[in-house]
Amino acid sequence: QKNKVVTFFQGITPSLKEPLSRKIFEDKFLENLVAEFKLAETNNNQEVLPFFFGICKSLLFLNETSLTEKLLSDQFYLDLFAMLEYEPRLIVNRIRHRDHFCNTVKLKPVLPVDDVILFRVQLNMRIQYLKDVALAYTINEETFANLSNFVHFNQIEILRRLQHSSDFLKSIFSRIQSLNLQEIDEQFPLIIEVNPIIDFDRQNCSNIQTTHNNNDNDNNNNSNN
């Protein structure tokens, strides 16, 4: 039965991807999928568990941004990566993706940010891990490009919200002004905290400038034509 589900998703034509994604939300397909997976894992059903990897991969390969965001949301991301642990070719030497997120990744904002920014940062961390580790052996070019574009969109959205957050700007300038250059030992942890913020802004400014330049070039080409 689960193998038929995988085959069904693999045969979806581009025109059906968006309506299928809407149907998945409406029918609570993800909630039911998670419940089935947890039952199979509890029973240690090694014959069935690899099919959940195939189903999740097929969902991600639909390349529907709203569905990808839902899969990587706080509600579902741990279950998604749990199912991706059962990649058939790595079934003997499973990569424990859940351990990475539960025991290794610790996100601690050094300055106050709103919940939307925090979620976009977490989302990008999950997307990067998805591309580089969880789907490293099976990802196709289209999905890789789609996920990369999603990261780029999130970066721009983060910077846009930061630019319009007076609280954030006040906080960052207050922290920088509080640095005491005479006490290096006490400053050093704080400098480490401030530098990633500056580097992050540089990276995002560069991304926005690149996008702006590309749009200018497109407009010039259209005018010439």
GROMACS .gro file of C-alpha atoms in nm:
model
  225
    1GLN     CA    1   0.000   0.000   0.000
    2LYS     CA    2   0.276   0.247   0.097
    3ASN     CA    3   0.477   0.156  -0.212
    4LYS     CA    4   0.171   0.255  -0.420
    5VAL     CA    5   0.169   0.594  -0.244
    6VAL     CA    6   0.534   0.652  -0.339
    7THR     CA    7   0.463   0.553  -0.701
    8PHE     CA    8   0.161   0.785  -0.708
    9PHE     CA    9   0.362   1.089  -0.595
   10GLN     CA   10   0.641   1.014  -0.841
   11GLY     CA   11   0.391   1.016  -1.128
   12ILE     CA   12   0.237   1.355  -1.048
   13THR     CA   13   0.244   1.596  -1.343
   14PRO     CA   14   0.344   1.964  -1.287
   15SER     CA   15  -0.011   2.090  -1.333
   16LEU     CA   16  -0.135   1.871  -1.048
   17LYS     CA   17   0.131   1.963  -0.790
   18GLU     CA   18  -0.040   2.271  -0.649
   19PRO     CA   19  -0.391   2.119  -0.618
   20LEU     CA   20  -0.236   1.806  -0.467
   21SER     CA   21  -0.058   2.018  -0.204
   22ARG     CA   22  -0.387   2.185  -0.113
   23LYS     CA   23  -0.554   1.845  -0.084
   24ILE     CA   24  -0.276   1.724   0.146
   25PHE     CA   25  -0.347   2.016   0.382
   26GLU     CA   26  -0.725   1.971   0.368
   27ASP     CA   27  -0.724   1.595   0.434
   28LYS     CA   28  -0.469   1.610   0.717
   29PHE     CA   29  -0.249   1.372   0.520
   30LEU     CA   30   0.064   1.473   0.711
   31GLU     CA   31  -0.093   1.413   1.052
   32ASN     CA   32  -0.205   1.066   0.942
   33LEU     CA   33   0.134   0.992   0.787
   34VAL     CA   34   0.312   1.080   1.112
   35ALA     CA   35   0.074   0.862   1.313
   36GLU     CA   36   0.139   0.564   1.080
   37PHE     CA   37   0.514   0.620   1.098
   38LYS     CA   38   0.521   0.633   1.478
   39LEU     CA   39   0.325   0.308   1.491
   40ALA     CA   40   0.566   0.139   1.249
   41GLU     CA   41   0.870   0.266   1.440
   42THR     CA   42   0.725   0.158   1.775
   43ASN     CA   43   0.673  -0.190   1.632
   44ASN     CA   44   1.020  -0.181   1.471
   45ASN     CA   45   0.867  -0.273   1.135
   46GLN     CA   46   1.184  -0.269   0.924
   47GLU     CA   47   0.999  -0.375   0.609
   48VAL     CA   48   0.767  -0.075   0.617
   49LEU     CA   49   0.989   0.204   0.756
   50PRO     CA   50   1.190   0.264   0.433
   51PHE     CA   51   0.865   0.346   0.252
   52PHE     CA   52   0.822   0.651   0.477
   53PHE     CA   53   1.154   0.781   0.348
   54GLY     CA   54   1.021   0.743  -0.007
   55ILE     CA   55   0.695   0.920   0.074
   56CYS     CA   56   0.871   1.215   0.239
   57LYS     CA   57   1.118   1.246  -0.044
   58SER     CA   58   0.833   1.243  -0.295
   59LEU     CA   59   0.651   1.517  -0.103
   60LEU     CA   60   0.964   1.734  -0.102
   61PHE     CA   61   1.026   1.664  -0.470
   62LEU     CA   62   0.688   1.817  -0.553
   63ASN     CA   63   0.877   2.146  -0.503
   64GLU     CA   64   0.572   2.323  -0.362
   65THR     CA   65   0.703   2.592  -0.128
   66SER     CA   66   0.398   2.595   0.100
   67LEU     CA   67   0.421   2.218   0.146
   68THR     CA   68   0.797   2.228   0.208
   69GLU     CA   69   0.748   2.501   0.468
   70LYS     CA   70   0.479   2.294   0.638
   71LEU     CA   71   0.703   1.986   0.646
   72LEU     CA   72   0.983   2.192   0.801
   73SER     CA   73   0.759   2.374   1.048
   74ASP     CA   74   0.794   2.329   1.424
   75GLN     CA   75   0.498   2.090   1.411
   76PHE     CA   76   0.644   1.843   1.160
   77TYR     CA   77   1.018   1.888   1.107
   78LEU     CA   78   1.135   1.632   1.365
   79ASP     CA   79   0.895   1.373   1.227
   80LEU     CA   80   1.010   1.454   0.873
   81PHE     CA   81   1.375   1.401   0.960
   82ALA     CA   82   1.284   1.089   1.159
   83MET     CA   83   1.130   0.936   0.845
   84LEU     CA   84   1.431   1.044   0.638
   85GLU     CA   85   1.652   0.839   0.872
   86TYR     CA   86   1.522   0.526   0.699
   87GLU     CA   87   1.686   0.579   0.362
   88PRO     CA   88   1.707   0.226   0.214
   89ARG     CA   89   2.070   0.252   0.108
   90LEU     CA   90   2.171   0.362   0.460
   91ILE     CA   91   1.938   0.139   0.658
   92VAL     CA   92   2.228  -0.043   0.828
   93ASN     CA   93   2.423   0.273   0.915
   94ARG     CA   94   2.136   0.511   0.980
   95ILE     CA   95   2.214   0.880   1.016
   96ARG     CA   96   2.033   0.995   1.329
   97HIS     CA   97   1.897   1.325   1.204
   98ARG     CA   98   1.686   1.372   1.516
   99ASP     CA   99   1.995   1.364   1.735
  100HIS     CA  100   2.140   1.652   1.536
  101PHE     CA  101   1.842   1.876   1.601
  102CYS     CA  102   1.771   1.764   1.957
  103ASN     CA  103   2.127   1.746   2.091
  104THR     CA  104   2.360   1.939   1.858
  105VAL     CA  105   2.173   2.243   1.726
  106LYS     CA  106   2.128   2.515   1.984
  107LEU     CA  107   1.990   2.843   1.854
  108LYS     CA  108   2.024   3.126   2.105
  109PRO     CA  109   1.954   3.478   1.976
  110VAL     CA  110   2.206   3.729   2.109
  111LEU     CA  111   1.962   4.012   2.047
  112PRO     CA  112   1.581   4.018   2.069
  113VAL     CA  113   1.408   3.934   1.740
  114ASP     CA  114   1.044   3.868   1.660
  115ASP     CA  115   0.900   3.519   1.616
  116VAL     CA  116   0.881   3.548   1.236
  117ILE     CA  117   1.255   3.622   1.207
  118LEU     CA  118   1.338   3.342   1.449
  119PHE     CA  119   1.129   3.095   1.248
  120ARG     CA  120   1.290   3.201   0.918
  121VAL     CA  121   1.637   3.151   1.068
  122GLN     CA  122   1.538   2.806   1.198
  123LEU     CA  123   1.378   2.724   0.863
  124ASN     CA  124   1.699   2.804   0.678
  125MET     CA  125   1.899   2.585   0.916
  126ARG     CA  126   1.661   2.296   0.847
  127ILE     CA  127   1.668   2.351   0.470
  128GLN     CA  128   2.048   2.356   0.462
  129TYR     CA  129   2.063   2.033   0.662
  130LEU     CA  130   1.802   1.879   0.434
  131LYS     CA  131   2.006   1.965   0.122
  132ASP     CA  132   2.350   1.883   0.256
  133VAL     CA  133   2.283   1.578   0.473
  134ALA     CA  134   1.936   1.422   0.480
  135LEU     CA  135   1.886   1.421   0.101
  136ALA     CA  136   2.251   1.443   0.000
  137TYR     CA  137   2.249   1.114  -0.192
  138THR     CA  138   1.908   1.143  -0.356
  139ILE     CA  139   1.827   1.511  -0.419
  140ASN     CA  140   1.767   1.612  -0.780
  141GLU     CA  141   1.869   1.938  -0.947
  142GLU     CA  142   1.519   2.085  -0.950
  143THR     CA  143   1.463   2.031  -0.578
  144PHE     CA  144   1.814   2.151  -0.494
  145ALA     CA  145   1.752   2.474  -0.687
  146ASN     CA  146   1.407   2.516  -0.532
  147LEU     CA  147   1.544   2.478  -0.178
  148SER     CA  148   1.831   2.718  -0.254
  149ASN     CA  149   1.581   2.978  -0.376
  150PHE     CA  150   1.377   2.925  -0.061
  151VAL     CA  151   1.684   2.998   0.152
  152HIS     CA  152   1.749   3.314  -0.051
  153PHE     CA  153   1.389   3.429  -0.005
  154ASN     CA  154   1.410   3.372   0.371
  155GLN     CA  155   1.733   3.570   0.394
  156ILE     CA  156   1.575   3.868   0.221
  157GLU     CA  157   1.264   3.844   0.441
  158ILE     CA  158   1.481   3.833   0.756
  159LEU     CA  159   1.678   4.139   0.654
  160ARG     CA  160   1.362   4.327   0.553
  161ARG     CA  161   1.207   4.270   0.894
  162LEU     CA  162   1.529   4.363   1.073
  163GLN     CA  163   1.550   4.689   0.881
  164HIS     CA  164   1.199   4.781   0.996
  165SER     CA  165   1.253   4.676   1.357
  166SER     CA  166   1.342   4.980   1.566
  167ASP     CA  167   1.387   4.760   1.873
  168PHE     CA  168   1.647   4.547   1.698
  169LEU     CA  169   1.842   4.849   1.569
  170LYS     CA  170   1.842   5.007   1.915
  171SER     CA  171   1.959   4.681   2.069
  172ILE     CA  172   2.245   4.625   1.828
  173PHE     CA  173   2.378   4.982   1.862
  174SER     CA  174   2.343   4.964   2.238
  175ARG     CA  175   2.543   4.642   2.251
  176ILE     CA  176   2.816   4.777   2.023
  177GLN     CA  177   2.845   5.100   2.223
  178SER     CA  178   2.875   4.903   2.544
  179LEU     CA  179   3.200   4.740   2.430
  180ASN     CA  180   3.488   4.834   2.656
  181LEU     CA  181   3.804   4.828   2.445
  182GLN     CA  182   4.020   4.839   2.758
  183GLU     CA  183   3.898   4.502   2.881
  184ILE     CA  184   3.969   4.255   2.603
  185ASP     CA  185   3.899   3.946   2.810
  186GLU     CA  186   3.552   4.069   2.896
  187GLN     CA  187   3.479   4.195   2.546
  188PHE     CA  188   3.579   3.884   2.357
  189PRO     CA  189   3.255   3.684   2.402
  190LEU     CA  190   3.051   3.987   2.306
  191ILE     CA  191   3.261   4.056   1.995
  192ILE     CA  192   3.199   3.697   1.889
  193GLU     CA  193   2.826   3.761   1.924
  194VAL     CA  194   2.826   4.086   1.726
  195ASN     CA  195   3.041   3.971   1.434
  196PRO     CA  196   2.796   3.709   1.301
  197ILE     CA  197   2.523   3.974   1.292
  198ILE     CA  198   2.746   4.206   1.090
  199ASP     CA  199   2.852   3.922   0.859
  200PHE     CA  200   2.490   3.815   0.821
  201ASP     CA  201   2.387   4.168   0.716
  202ARG     CA  202   2.676   4.190   0.469
  203GLN     CA  203   2.572   3.860   0.312
  204ASN     CA  204   2.209   3.963   0.280
  205CYS     CA  205   2.294   4.309   0.147
  206SER     CA  206   2.505   4.136  -0.116
  207ASN     CA  207   2.213   3.905  -0.203
  208ILE     CA  208   1.974   4.198  -0.239
  209GLN     CA  209   2.223   4.393  -0.450
  210THR     CA  210   2.270   4.092  -0.678
  211THR     CA  211   1.893   4.054  -0.717
  212HIS     CA  212   1.858   4.426  -0.789
  213ASN     CA  213   2.134   4.417  -1.052
  214ASN     CA  214   1.979   4.112  -1.219
  215ASN     CA  215   1.643   4.288  -1.237
  216ASP     CA  216   1.809   4.597  -1.389
  217ASN     CA  217   1.980   4.381  -1.650
  218ASP     CA  218   1.652   4.209  -1.735
  219ASN     CA  219   1.478   4.545  -1.773
  220ASN     CA  220   1.756   4.678  -1.995
  221ASN     CA  221   1.743   4.366  -2.213
  222ASN     CA  222   1.366   4.400  -2.247
  223SER     CA  223   1.403   4.767  -2.344
  224ASN     CA  224   1.660   4.684  -2.606
  225ASN     CA  225   1.436   4.418  -2.751
   0.00000   0.00000   0.00000
